[in-house]
Amino acid sequence: MTKITIKETQNPTILKFEFEDFITQNQSFEFKNIDEAQASPLAQQLFYLPFVKTVYISGNFIAIERYSIVEWDDVKDAVAEQIEAFVEKGGVIIKVDEATTKKQPITVYGETTPNPAALKFVVSRMLTRNAVEYKNIDQTASSPLAKELFKFPYVKEVFIDENYISVTKYDINNWDEITLEVRSFIKQFIENGGTVLDETLIEVATKNDITKDEAFDKLDVTSQQIINILEEYVKPAVAADGGNIAFDSYNEEDKTVKVILQGACSGCPSSTFTLKSGIENMLKSMLNDEGIKVEALNA
């Protein structure tokens, strides 16, 4: 009799369904839709559930990320029973031959950023929907790739978002000395099935889309307008440069907008110019208020 243990993760939208024994050997799989899940008949069956967003299979567990149309408390027992019944009937969790022989080749290329200490390594597939920044190796529990990158003596910080990895270096090496080594390492790590990000270990600031909307609704109108401007006009631009910008707060009294810079934007010599001449001027114009000031908490 297959027994599934249900365990919560640091991300409230993701739940782990653990087996008593390992179901994969030294491999991790991530499926975002039923077409991607051809190597896993069980994952394909799970995608018939309307609330299943992503399926992860690794070690002794299956982790499922849900859409916010349901709460896990309402469906988790039924999902566990469905997994148990599937396995009891002899259903295949992972087709070993298909999973091991279909190594997906990828391309990785380096892009310069406005920050001379940071280089953006673009990968030919999506890596994550959650922007994550690592300042040191102790923070890398959720990213085996970042952990390995920190073993290079010249790697200072790692930032991962969408389809790219921004690496910030110490001054001991020039990029022309190390770019090929870093690019080749990232390419081989991903092609060999290494985990870039374990989404189940990423701490999220908001529990789900609903609570995120609730938090937004509680803000003053100006803060809401600032967030919308940052999301629509600023984030795509800084992402193209290998970085990210996050809204922290807005003080109505002195009209100061505080933001957090991540990735290539953090510590960039031109970040102050970008904040003042770019973002600050944009907010002044779009909000029709010359008193707006922008400050970075970590500039």
PDB file of C-alpha atoms in Angstrom:
ATOM      1  CA  MET A   1       0.000   0.000   0.000  1.00  0.00           C
ATOM      2  CA  THR A   2       1.465   3.344  -1.094  1.00  0.00           C
ATOM      3  CA  LYS A   3       1.364   5.902   1.689  1.00  0.00           C
ATOM      4  CA  ILE A   4       1.662   9.602   0.877  1.00  0.00           C
ATOM      5  CA  THR A   5       2.636  12.157   3.514  1.00  0.00           C
ATOM      6  CA  ILE A   6       1.490  15.745   2.917  1.00  0.00           C
ATOM      7  CA  LYS A   7       3.950  18.475   3.891  1.00  0.00           C
ATOM      8  CA  GLU A   8       3.778  22.240   3.636  1.00  0.00           C
ATOM      9  CA  THR A   9       6.596  24.284   2.098  1.00  0.00           C
ATOM     10  CA  GLN A  10       7.811  27.841   2.603  1.00  0.00           C
ATOM     11  CA  ASN A  11       5.723  28.787  -0.424  1.00  0.00           C
ATOM     12  CA  PRO A  12       2.034  28.511   0.565  1.00  0.00           C
ATOM     13  CA  THR A  13       0.963  27.838  -3.023  1.00  0.00           C
ATOM     14  CA  ILE A  14       3.174  24.704  -3.167  1.00  0.00           C
ATOM     15  CA  LEU A  15       2.516  21.486  -1.292  1.00  0.00           C
ATOM     16  CA  LYS A  16       4.749  18.410  -1.108  1.00  0.00           C
ATOM     17  CA  PHE A  17       3.402  14.861  -1.415  1.00  0.00           C
ATOM     18  CA  GLU A  18       6.120  12.602  -0.025  1.00  0.00           C
ATOM     19  CA  PHE A  19       6.636   8.877  -0.677  1.00  0.00           C
ATOM     20  CA  GLU A  20       8.282   6.428   1.718  1.00  0.00           C
ATOM     21  CA  ASP A  21      10.928   5.608  -0.891  1.00  0.00           C
ATOM     22  CA  PHE A  22      12.763   7.549  -3.587  1.00  0.00           C
ATOM     23  CA  ILE A  23      10.887   7.890  -6.876  1.00  0.00           C
ATOM     24  CA  THR A  24      13.776   9.429  -8.875  1.00  0.00           C
ATOM     25  CA  GLN A  25      17.524   8.963  -8.648  1.00  0.00           C
ATOM     26  CA  ASN A  26      19.644  12.128  -8.663  1.00  0.00           C
ATOM     27  CA  GLN A  27      17.258  13.888 -11.018  1.00  0.00           C
ATOM     28  CA  SER A  28      14.700  16.654 -10.684  1.00  0.00           C
ATOM     29  CA  PHE A  29      11.850  17.407 -13.073  1.00  0.00           C
ATOM     30  CA  GLU A  30       9.615  20.423 -13.513  1.00  0.00           C
ATOM     31  CA  PHE A  31       6.511  20.398 -15.712  1.00  0.00           C
ATOM     32  CA  LYS A  32       4.473  23.528 -16.397  1.00  0.00           C
ATOM     33  CA  ASN A  33       1.760  21.931 -18.563  1.00  0.00           C
ATOM     34  CA  ILE A  34       0.506  18.571 -19.806  1.00  0.00           C
ATOM     35  CA  ASP A  35       2.540  18.724 -23.027  1.00  0.00           C
ATOM     36  CA  GLU A  36       5.794  19.178 -21.108  1.00  0.00           C
ATOM     37  CA  ALA A  37       4.933  16.212 -18.890  1.00  0.00           C
ATOM     38  CA  GLN A  38       5.260  13.432 -21.483  1.00  0.00           C
ATOM     39  CA  ALA A  39       7.992  11.802 -19.405  1.00  0.00           C
ATOM     40  CA  SER A  40       5.591  11.557 -16.436  1.00  0.00           C
ATOM     41  CA  PRO A  41       2.164   9.907 -16.878  1.00  0.00           C
ATOM     42  CA  LEU A  42       1.366  10.821 -13.256  1.00  0.00           C
ATOM     43  CA  ALA A  43       2.103  14.509 -13.851  1.00  0.00           C
ATOM     44  CA  GLN A  44      -0.051  14.410 -16.978  1.00  0.00           C
ATOM     45  CA  GLN A  45      -2.961  13.043 -14.945  1.00  0.00           C
ATOM     46  CA  LEU A  46      -2.480  15.729 -12.284  1.00  0.00           C
ATOM     47  CA  PHE A  47      -2.731  18.464 -14.935  1.00  0.00           C
ATOM     48  CA  TYR A  48      -6.344  17.421 -15.530  1.00  0.00           C
ATOM     49  CA  LEU A  49      -7.057  19.038 -12.153  1.00  0.00           C
ATOM     50  CA  PRO A  50      -7.950  22.667 -13.002  1.00  0.00           C
ATOM     51  CA  PHE A  51      -6.000  24.171 -10.098  1.00  0.00           C
ATOM     52  CA  VAL A  52      -2.646  22.498 -10.898  1.00  0.00           C
ATOM     53  CA  LYS A  53      -0.153  25.090 -12.144  1.00  0.00           C
ATOM     54  CA  THR A  54       3.223  23.292 -11.953  1.00  0.00           C
ATOM     55  CA  VAL A  55       4.377  19.783 -11.012  1.00  0.00           C
ATOM     56  CA  TYR A  56       7.855  19.119  -9.552  1.00  0.00           C
ATOM     57  CA  ILE A  57       9.238  15.595  -9.116  1.00  0.00           C
ATOM     58  CA  SER A  58      12.453  15.028  -7.170  1.00  0.00           C
ATOM     59  CA  GLY A  59      13.896  12.566  -4.676  1.00  0.00           C
ATOM     60  CA  ASN A  60      11.032  11.080  -2.685  1.00  0.00           C
ATOM     61  CA  PHE A  61       8.364  13.672  -3.395  1.00  0.00           C
ATOM     62  CA  ILE A  62       6.008  15.273  -5.862  1.00  0.00           C
ATOM     63  CA  ALA A  63       5.413  18.982  -5.268  1.00  0.00           C
ATOM     64  CA  ILE A  64       2.438  20.738  -6.802  1.00  0.00           C
ATOM     65  CA  GLU A  65       1.973  24.461  -7.235  1.00  0.00           C
ATOM     66  CA  ARG A  66      -1.663  25.537  -7.310  1.00  0.00           C
ATOM     67  CA  TYR A  67      -3.537  28.414  -8.854  1.00  0.00           C
ATOM     68  CA  SER A  68      -5.313  30.615  -6.312  1.00  0.00           C
ATOM     69  CA  ILE A  69      -8.794  29.412  -7.338  1.00  0.00           C
ATOM     70  CA  VAL A  70      -8.640  26.898  -4.462  1.00  0.00           C
ATOM     71  CA  GLU A  71      -7.054  26.545  -1.044  1.00  0.00           C
ATOM     72  CA  TRP A  72      -4.906  23.493  -0.329  1.00  0.00           C
ATOM     73  CA  ASP A  73      -6.958  22.611   2.760  1.00  0.00           C
ATOM     74  CA  ASP A  74      -9.948  21.962   0.481  1.00  0.00           C
ATOM     75  CA  VAL A  75      -8.211  19.631  -2.000  1.00  0.00           C
ATOM     76  CA  LYS A  76      -4.948  18.240  -0.592  1.00  0.00           C
ATOM     77  CA  ASP A  77      -6.419  14.990   0.778  1.00  0.00           C
ATOM     78  CA  ALA A  78      -8.145  14.230  -2.517  1.00  0.00           C
ATOM     79  CA  VAL A  79      -4.914  14.869  -4.418  1.00  0.00           C
ATOM     80  CA  ALA A  80      -2.965  12.550  -2.108  1.00  0.00           C
ATOM     81  CA  GLU A  81      -5.587   9.838  -2.594  1.00  0.00           C
ATOM     82  CA  GLN A  82      -5.426  10.260  -6.368  1.00  0.00           C
ATOM     83  CA  ILE A  83      -1.628   9.877  -6.340  1.00  0.00           C
ATOM     84  CA  GLU A  84      -1.850   6.804  -4.096  1.00  0.00           C
ATOM     85  CA  ALA A  85      -4.501   5.196  -6.322  1.00  0.00           C
ATOM     86  CA  PHE A  86      -2.480   5.919  -9.477  1.00  0.00           C
ATOM     87  CA  VAL A  87       0.640   4.225  -8.080  1.00  0.00           C
ATOM     88  CA  GLU A  88      -1.328   1.278  -6.617  1.00  0.00           C
ATOM     89  CA  LYS A  89      -2.708   0.537 -10.078  1.00  0.00           C
ATOM     90  CA  GLY A  90       0.824   0.329 -11.452  1.00  0.00           C
ATOM     91  CA  GLY A  91       0.895   3.803 -12.950  1.00  0.00           C
ATOM     92  CA  VAL A  92       4.293   5.122 -14.051  1.00  0.00           C
ATOM     93  CA  ILE A  93       5.608   8.173 -12.210  1.00  0.00           C
ATOM     94  CA  ILE A  94       8.600   8.824 -14.494  1.00  0.00           C
ATOM     95  CA  LYS A  95       9.508   7.036 -17.719  1.00  0.00           C
ATOM     96  CA  VAL A  96      13.153   6.423 -16.909  1.00  0.00           C
ATOM     97  CA  ASP A  97      14.354   5.919 -20.491  1.00  0.00           C
ATOM     98  CA  GLU A  98      12.590   9.018 -21.759  1.00  0.00           C
ATOM     99  CA  ALA A  99      13.718  11.135 -18.856  1.00  0.00           C
ATOM    100  CA  THR A 100      17.370  10.154 -19.146  1.00  0.00           C
ATOM    101  CA  THR A 101      17.822  10.015 -22.904  1.00  0.00           C
ATOM    102  CA  LYS A 102      16.039  13.248 -23.739  1.00  0.00           C
ATOM    103  CA  LYS A 103      18.707  15.614 -22.478  1.00  0.00           C
ATOM    104  CA  GLN A 104      17.549  19.023 -23.608  1.00  0.00           C
ATOM    105  CA  PRO A 105      20.348  21.067 -25.154  1.00  0.00           C
ATOM    106  CA  ILE A 106      20.222  24.731 -24.234  1.00  0.00           C
ATOM    107  CA  THR A 107      22.083  27.851 -25.231  1.00  0.00           C
ATOM    108  CA  VAL A 108      23.580  30.320 -22.776  1.00  0.00           C
ATOM    109  CA  TYR A 109      25.087  33.637 -23.740  1.00  0.00           C
ATOM    110  CA  GLY A 110      26.511  36.551 -21.788  1.00  0.00           C
ATOM    111  CA  GLU A 111      25.170  40.103 -21.980  1.00  0.00           C
ATOM    112  CA  THR A 112      26.843  43.175 -20.543  1.00  0.00           C
ATOM    113  CA  THR A 113      24.919  45.307 -18.060  1.00  0.00           C
ATOM    114  CA  PRO A 114      25.279  48.948 -16.975  1.00  0.00           C
ATOM    115  CA  ASN A 115      27.053  47.580 -13.904  1.00  0.00           C
ATOM    116  CA  PRO A 116      30.634  46.683 -14.934  1.00  0.00           C
ATOM    117  CA  ALA A 117      30.830  44.200 -12.051  1.00  0.00           C
ATOM    118  CA  ALA A 118      27.754  42.249 -13.244  1.00  0.00           C
ATOM    119  CA  LEU A 119      27.152  40.097 -16.312  1.00  0.00           C
ATOM    120  CA  LYS A 120      23.797  38.692 -17.391  1.00  0.00           C
ATOM    121  CA  PHE A 121      23.784  35.065 -18.597  1.00  0.00           C
ATOM    122  CA  VAL A 122      20.681  34.477 -20.720  1.00  0.00           C
ATOM    123  CA  VAL A 123      19.335  30.914 -20.995  1.00  0.00           C
ATOM    124  CA  SER A 124      17.190  29.643 -23.870  1.00  0.00           C
ATOM    125  CA  ARG A 125      14.366  28.569 -21.545  1.00  0.00           C
ATOM    126  CA  MET A 126      12.433  29.931 -18.599  1.00  0.00           C
ATOM    127  CA  LEU A 127      14.029  29.310 -15.214  1.00  0.00           C
ATOM    128  CA  THR A 128      11.595  30.839 -12.730  1.00  0.00           C
ATOM    129  CA  ARG A 129       8.708  33.237 -12.198  1.00  0.00           C
ATOM    130  CA  ASN A 130      10.164  34.365  -8.874  1.00  0.00           C
ATOM    131  CA  ALA A 131      13.051  36.842  -8.836  1.00  0.00           C
ATOM    132  CA  VAL A 132      15.540  35.638  -6.213  1.00  0.00           C
ATOM    133  CA  GLU A 133      18.749  37.313  -5.049  1.00  0.00           C
ATOM    134  CA  TYR A 134      21.608  35.610  -3.209  1.00  0.00           C
ATOM    135  CA  LYS A 135      24.234  37.701  -1.414  1.00  0.00           C
ATOM    136  CA  ASN A 136      26.271  34.725  -0.169  1.00  0.00           C
ATOM    137  CA  ILE A 137      26.425  30.917  -0.206  1.00  0.00           C
ATOM    138  CA  ASP A 138      24.542  30.615   3.104  1.00  0.00           C
ATOM    139  CA  GLN A 139      21.400  31.969   1.418  1.00  0.00           C
ATOM    140  CA  THR A 140      21.387  29.392  -1.409  1.00  0.00           C
ATOM    141  CA  ALA A 141      19.216  26.630   0.079  1.00  0.00           C
ATOM    142  CA  SER A 142      16.656  27.168  -2.692  1.00  0.00           C
ATOM    143  CA  SER A 143      19.188  27.228  -5.561  1.00  0.00           C
ATOM    144  CA  PRO A 144      21.733  24.449  -6.102  1.00  0.00           C
ATOM    145  CA  LEU A 145      23.009  26.386  -9.122  1.00  0.00           C
ATOM    146  CA  ALA A 146      23.672  29.543  -7.093  1.00  0.00           C
ATOM    147  CA  LYS A 147      25.385  27.422  -4.432  1.00  0.00           C
ATOM    148  CA  GLU A 148      27.784  25.994  -7.020  1.00  0.00           C
ATOM    149  CA  LEU A 149      28.440  29.418  -8.550  1.00  0.00           C
ATOM    150  CA  PHE A 150      29.518  30.781  -5.160  1.00  0.00           C
ATOM    151  CA  LYS A 151      32.281  28.165  -5.122  1.00  0.00           C
ATOM    152  CA  PHE A 152      34.046  30.225  -7.782  1.00  0.00           C
ATOM    153  CA  PRO A 153      36.250  32.628  -5.760  1.00  0.00           C
ATOM    154  CA  TYR A 154      35.322  35.615  -7.902  1.00  0.00           C
ATOM    155  CA  VAL A 155      31.523  35.302  -7.553  1.00  0.00           C
ATOM    156  CA  LYS A 156      30.139  37.944  -5.194  1.00  0.00           C
ATOM    157  CA  GLU A 157      26.344  37.815  -5.775  1.00  0.00           C
ATOM    158  CA  VAL A 158      23.849  35.833  -7.860  1.00  0.00           C
ATOM    159  CA  PHE A 159      20.438  37.010  -9.066  1.00  0.00           C
ATOM    160  CA  ILE A 160      18.005  34.715 -10.921  1.00  0.00           C
ATOM    161  CA  ASP A 161      14.846  35.822 -12.720  1.00  0.00           C
ATOM    162  CA  GLU A 162      12.789  34.624 -15.687  1.00  0.00           C
ATOM    163  CA  ASN A 163      15.327  33.247 -18.207  1.00  0.00           C
ATOM    164  CA  TYR A 164      18.579  34.709 -16.940  1.00  0.00           C
ATOM    165  CA  ILE A 165      21.193  34.600 -14.190  1.00  0.00           C
ATOM    166  CA  SER A 166      23.022  37.809 -13.239  1.00  0.00           C
ATOM    167  CA  VAL A 167      26.416  37.198 -11.682  1.00  0.00           C
ATOM    168  CA  THR A 168      28.209  39.999  -9.825  1.00  0.00           C
ATOM    169  CA  LYS A 169      31.970  39.489  -9.428  1.00  0.00           C
ATOM    170  CA  TYR A 170      34.703  40.717  -7.149  1.00  0.00           C
ATOM    171  CA  ASP A 171      37.405  42.915  -8.679  1.00  0.00           C
ATOM    172  CA  ILE A 172      40.079  40.174  -8.580  1.00  0.00           C
ATOM    173  CA  ASN A 173      39.174  39.031 -12.110  1.00  0.00           C
ATOM    174  CA  ASN A 174      38.148  40.734 -15.321  1.00  0.00           C
ATOM    175  CA  TRP A 175      35.142  39.418 -17.214  1.00  0.00           C
ATOM    176  CA  ASP A 176      37.241  38.496 -20.245  1.00  0.00           C
ATOM    177  CA  GLU A 177      39.122  36.053 -17.995  1.00  0.00           C
ATOM    178  CA  ILE A 178      36.087  34.282 -16.528  1.00  0.00           C
ATOM    179  CA  THR A 179      33.037  34.742 -18.820  1.00  0.00           C
ATOM    180  CA  LEU A 180      33.621  31.534 -20.795  1.00  0.00           C
ATOM    181  CA  GLU A 181      34.126  29.501 -17.610  1.00  0.00           C
ATOM    182  CA  VAL A 182      30.908  30.777 -16.000  1.00  0.00           C
ATOM    183  CA  ARG A 183      28.853  30.441 -19.205  1.00  0.00           C
ATOM    184  CA  SER A 184      30.069  26.863 -19.800  1.00  0.00           C
ATOM    185  CA  PHE A 185      29.405  25.901 -16.187  1.00  0.00           C
ATOM    186  CA  ILE A 186      25.817  27.206 -16.269  1.00  0.00           C
ATOM    187  CA  LYS A 187      25.131  25.463 -19.589  1.00  0.00           C
ATOM    188  CA  GLN A 188      26.479  22.087 -18.435  1.00  0.00           C
ATOM    189  CA  PHE A 189      24.794  22.332 -15.038  1.00  0.00           C
ATOM    190  CA  ILE A 190      21.341  22.847 -16.579  1.00  0.00           C
ATOM    191  CA  GLU A 191      21.808  20.333 -19.408  1.00  0.00           C
ATOM    192  CA  ASN A 192      22.855  17.658 -16.917  1.00  0.00           C
ATOM    193  CA  GLY A 193      19.568  18.065 -15.061  1.00  0.00           C
ATOM    194  CA  GLY A 194      20.811  20.282 -12.243  1.00  0.00           C
ATOM    195  CA  THR A 195      18.202  22.273 -10.332  1.00  0.00           C
ATOM    196  CA  VAL A 196      18.378  26.012 -10.914  1.00  0.00           C
ATOM    197  CA  LEU A 197      15.705  26.857  -8.350  1.00  0.00           C
ATOM    198  CA  ASP A 198      13.707  24.663  -6.002  1.00  0.00           C
ATOM    199  CA  GLU A 199      10.511  26.682  -5.966  1.00  0.00           C
ATOM    200  CA  THR A 200       9.330  24.834  -2.844  1.00  0.00           C
ATOM    201  CA  LEU A 201      12.118  26.467  -0.825  1.00  0.00           C
ATOM    202  CA  ILE A 202      11.622  30.034  -2.008  1.00  0.00           C
ATOM    203  CA  GLU A 203      10.141  32.212   0.684  1.00  0.00           C
ATOM    204  CA  VAL A 204       7.440  34.394  -0.760  1.00  0.00           C
ATOM    205  CA  ALA A 205       6.365  37.681   0.731  1.00  0.00           C
ATOM    206  CA  THR A 206       2.704  37.166  -0.068  1.00  0.00           C
ATOM    207  CA  LYS A 207       0.727  33.997   0.433  1.00  0.00           C
ATOM    208  CA  ASN A 208      -1.026  34.023  -2.913  1.00  0.00           C
ATOM    209  CA  ASP A 209      -2.486  36.274  -5.570  1.00  0.00           C
ATOM    210  CA  ILE A 210      -5.509  37.061  -3.400  1.00  0.00           C
ATOM    211  CA  THR A 211      -3.524  38.295  -0.386  1.00  0.00           C
ATOM    212  CA  LYS A 212      -1.233  40.199  -2.747  1.00  0.00           C
ATOM    213  CA  ASP A 213      -4.250  41.997  -4.153  1.00  0.00           C
ATOM    214  CA  GLU A 214      -5.556  42.662  -0.629  1.00  0.00           C
ATOM    215  CA  ALA A 215      -2.238  44.240   0.387  1.00  0.00           C
ATOM    216  CA  PHE A 216      -2.286  46.388  -2.752  1.00  0.00           C
ATOM    217  CA  ASP A 217      -5.857  47.508  -2.046  1.00  0.00           C
ATOM    218  CA  LYS A 218      -4.871  48.724   1.444  1.00  0.00           C
ATOM    219  CA  LEU A 219      -2.253  51.121   0.050  1.00  0.00           C
ATOM    220  CA  ASP A 220      -2.930  54.795  -0.634  1.00  0.00           C
ATOM    221  CA  VAL A 221      -3.764  55.775  -4.208  1.00  0.00           C
ATOM    222  CA  THR A 222      -0.345  57.309  -4.906  1.00  0.00           C
ATOM    223  CA  SER A 223       1.464  54.152  -3.772  1.00  0.00           C
ATOM    224  CA  GLN A 224      -0.775  52.089  -6.047  1.00  0.00           C
ATOM    225  CA  GLN A 225      -0.001  54.375  -8.974  1.00  0.00           C
ATOM    226  CA  ILE A 226       3.737  54.160  -8.269  1.00  0.00           C
ATOM    227  CA  ILE A 227       3.638  50.351  -8.160  1.00  0.00           C
ATOM    228  CA  ASN A 228       1.741  50.221 -11.459  1.00  0.00           C
ATOM    229  CA  ILE A 229       4.253  52.567 -13.120  1.00  0.00           C
ATOM    230  CA  LEU A 230       7.208  50.544 -11.832  1.00  0.00           C
ATOM    231  CA  GLU A 231       5.652  47.268 -12.997  1.00  0.00           C
ATOM    232  CA  GLU A 232       4.693  48.508 -16.465  1.00  0.00           C
ATOM    233  CA  TYR A 233       7.498  50.873 -17.421  1.00  0.00           C
ATOM    234  CA  VAL A 234      10.521  50.369 -15.179  1.00  0.00           C
ATOM    235  CA  LYS A 235      10.788  46.631 -14.422  1.00  0.00           C
ATOM    236  CA  PRO A 236      11.015  45.504 -18.082  1.00  0.00           C
ATOM    237  CA  ALA A 237      13.847  47.976 -18.648  1.00  0.00           C
ATOM    238  CA  VAL A 238      15.893  46.977 -15.601  1.00  0.00           C
ATOM    239  CA  ALA A 239      15.236  43.275 -16.315  1.00  0.00           C
ATOM    240  CA  ALA A 240      16.812  43.809 -19.741  1.00  0.00           C
ATOM    241  CA  ASP A 241      19.889  45.018 -17.845  1.00  0.00           C
ATOM    242  CA  GLY A 242      19.941  41.949 -15.586  1.00  0.00           C
ATOM    243  CA  GLY A 243      18.354  43.528 -12.543  1.00  0.00           C
ATOM    244  CA  ASN A 244      15.133  44.158 -10.710  1.00  0.00           C
ATOM    245  CA  ILE A 245      13.475  46.972  -8.767  1.00  0.00           C
ATOM    246  CA  ALA A 246      10.950  46.424  -5.977  1.00  0.00           C
ATOM    247  CA  PHE A 247       8.658  48.988  -4.353  1.00  0.00           C
ATOM    248  CA  ASP A 248       9.218  49.327  -0.613  1.00  0.00           C
ATOM    249  CA  SER A 249       7.223  52.353   0.563  1.00  0.00           C
ATOM    250  CA  TYR A 250       5.943  55.855  -0.149  1.00  0.00           C
ATOM    251  CA  ASN A 251       5.962  58.645   2.422  1.00  0.00           C
ATOM    252  CA  GLU A 252       3.122  61.069   1.741  1.00  0.00           C
ATOM    253  CA  GLU A 253       4.640  63.791   3.930  1.00  0.00           C
ATOM    254  CA  ASP A 254       7.993  64.208   2.196  1.00  0.00           C
ATOM    255  CA  LYS A 255       6.923  62.476  -1.058  1.00  0.00           C
ATOM    256  CA  THR A 256       9.821  60.009  -0.901  1.00  0.00           C
ATOM    257  CA  VAL A 257       9.546  56.736  -2.803  1.00  0.00           C
ATOM    258  CA  LYS A 258      11.792  53.987  -1.433  1.00  0.00           C
ATOM    259  CA  VAL A 259      12.774  51.067  -3.641  1.00  0.00           C
ATOM    260  CA  ILE A 260      15.035  48.017  -3.418  1.00  0.00           C
ATOM    261  CA  LEU A 261      17.541  47.324  -6.188  1.00  0.00           C
ATOM    262  CA  GLN A 262      18.457  43.733  -7.047  1.00  0.00           C
ATOM    263  CA  GLY A 263      20.746  41.883  -9.414  1.00  0.00           C
ATOM    264  CA  ALA A 264      22.916  43.985 -11.704  1.00  0.00           C
ATOM    265  CA  CYS A 265      21.182  47.142 -10.443  1.00  0.00           C
ATOM    266  CA  SER A 266      22.466  46.625  -6.900  1.00  0.00           C
ATOM    267  CA  GLY A 267      25.778  48.383  -6.443  1.00  0.00           C
ATOM    268  CA  CYS A 268      25.808  49.646 -10.019  1.00  0.00           C
ATOM    269  CA  PRO A 269      27.750  52.929 -10.344  1.00  0.00           C
ATOM    270  CA  SER A 270      25.041  54.303 -12.627  1.00  0.00           C
ATOM    271  CA  SER A 271      22.145  53.274 -10.374  1.00  0.00           C
ATOM    272  CA  THR A 272      21.958  56.690  -8.686  1.00  0.00           C
ATOM    273  CA  PHE A 273      21.780  58.378 -12.078  1.00  0.00           C
ATOM    274  CA  THR A 274      19.099  55.911 -13.196  1.00  0.00           C
ATOM    275  CA  LEU A 275      17.051  56.530 -10.044  1.00  0.00           C
ATOM    276  CA  LYS A 276      17.268  60.320 -10.249  1.00  0.00           C
ATOM    277  CA  SER A 277      17.300  61.051 -13.961  1.00  0.00           C
ATOM    278  CA  GLY A 278      15.232  58.096 -15.084  1.00  0.00           C
ATOM    279  CA  ILE A 279      12.761  56.753 -12.568  1.00  0.00           C
ATOM    280  CA  GLU A 280      12.345  59.919 -10.505  1.00  0.00           C
ATOM    281  CA  ASN A 281      11.689  62.077 -13.578  1.00  0.00           C
ATOM    282  CA  MET A 282       9.245  59.485 -14.920  1.00  0.00           C
ATOM    283  CA  LEU A 283       7.263  59.462 -11.676  1.00  0.00           C
ATOM    284  CA  LYS A 284       7.268  63.275 -11.499  1.00  0.00           C
ATOM    285  CA  SER A 285       5.896  63.453 -15.021  1.00  0.00           C
ATOM    286  CA  MET A 286       3.339  60.638 -14.802  1.00  0.00           C
ATOM    287  CA  LEU A 287       2.081  61.679 -11.348  1.00  0.00           C
ATOM    288  CA  ASN A 288       2.286  65.375 -12.244  1.00  0.00           C
ATOM    289  CA  ASP A 289       4.167  66.129  -9.026  1.00  0.00           C
ATOM    290  CA  GLU A 290       7.624  67.763  -9.051  1.00  0.00           C
ATOM    291  CA  GLY A 291       8.076  67.018  -5.333  1.00  0.00           C
ATOM    292  CA  ILE A 292       8.551  63.262  -5.815  1.00  0.00           C
ATOM    293  CA  LYS A 293      11.926  61.888  -4.697  1.00  0.00           C
ATOM    294  CA  VAL A 294      13.243  58.344  -5.242  1.00  0.00           C
ATOM    295  CA  GLU A 295      15.708  56.640  -2.933  1.00  0.00           C
ATOM    296  CA  ALA A 296      17.129  53.113  -2.972  1.00  0.00           C
ATOM    297  CA  LEU A 297      17.385  51.401   0.415  1.00  0.00           C
ATOM    298  CA  ASN A 298      20.476  49.542  -0.790  1.00  0.00           C
ATOM    299  CA  ALA A 299      22.088  51.986  -3.208  1.00  0.00           C
TER     300      ALA A 299
END
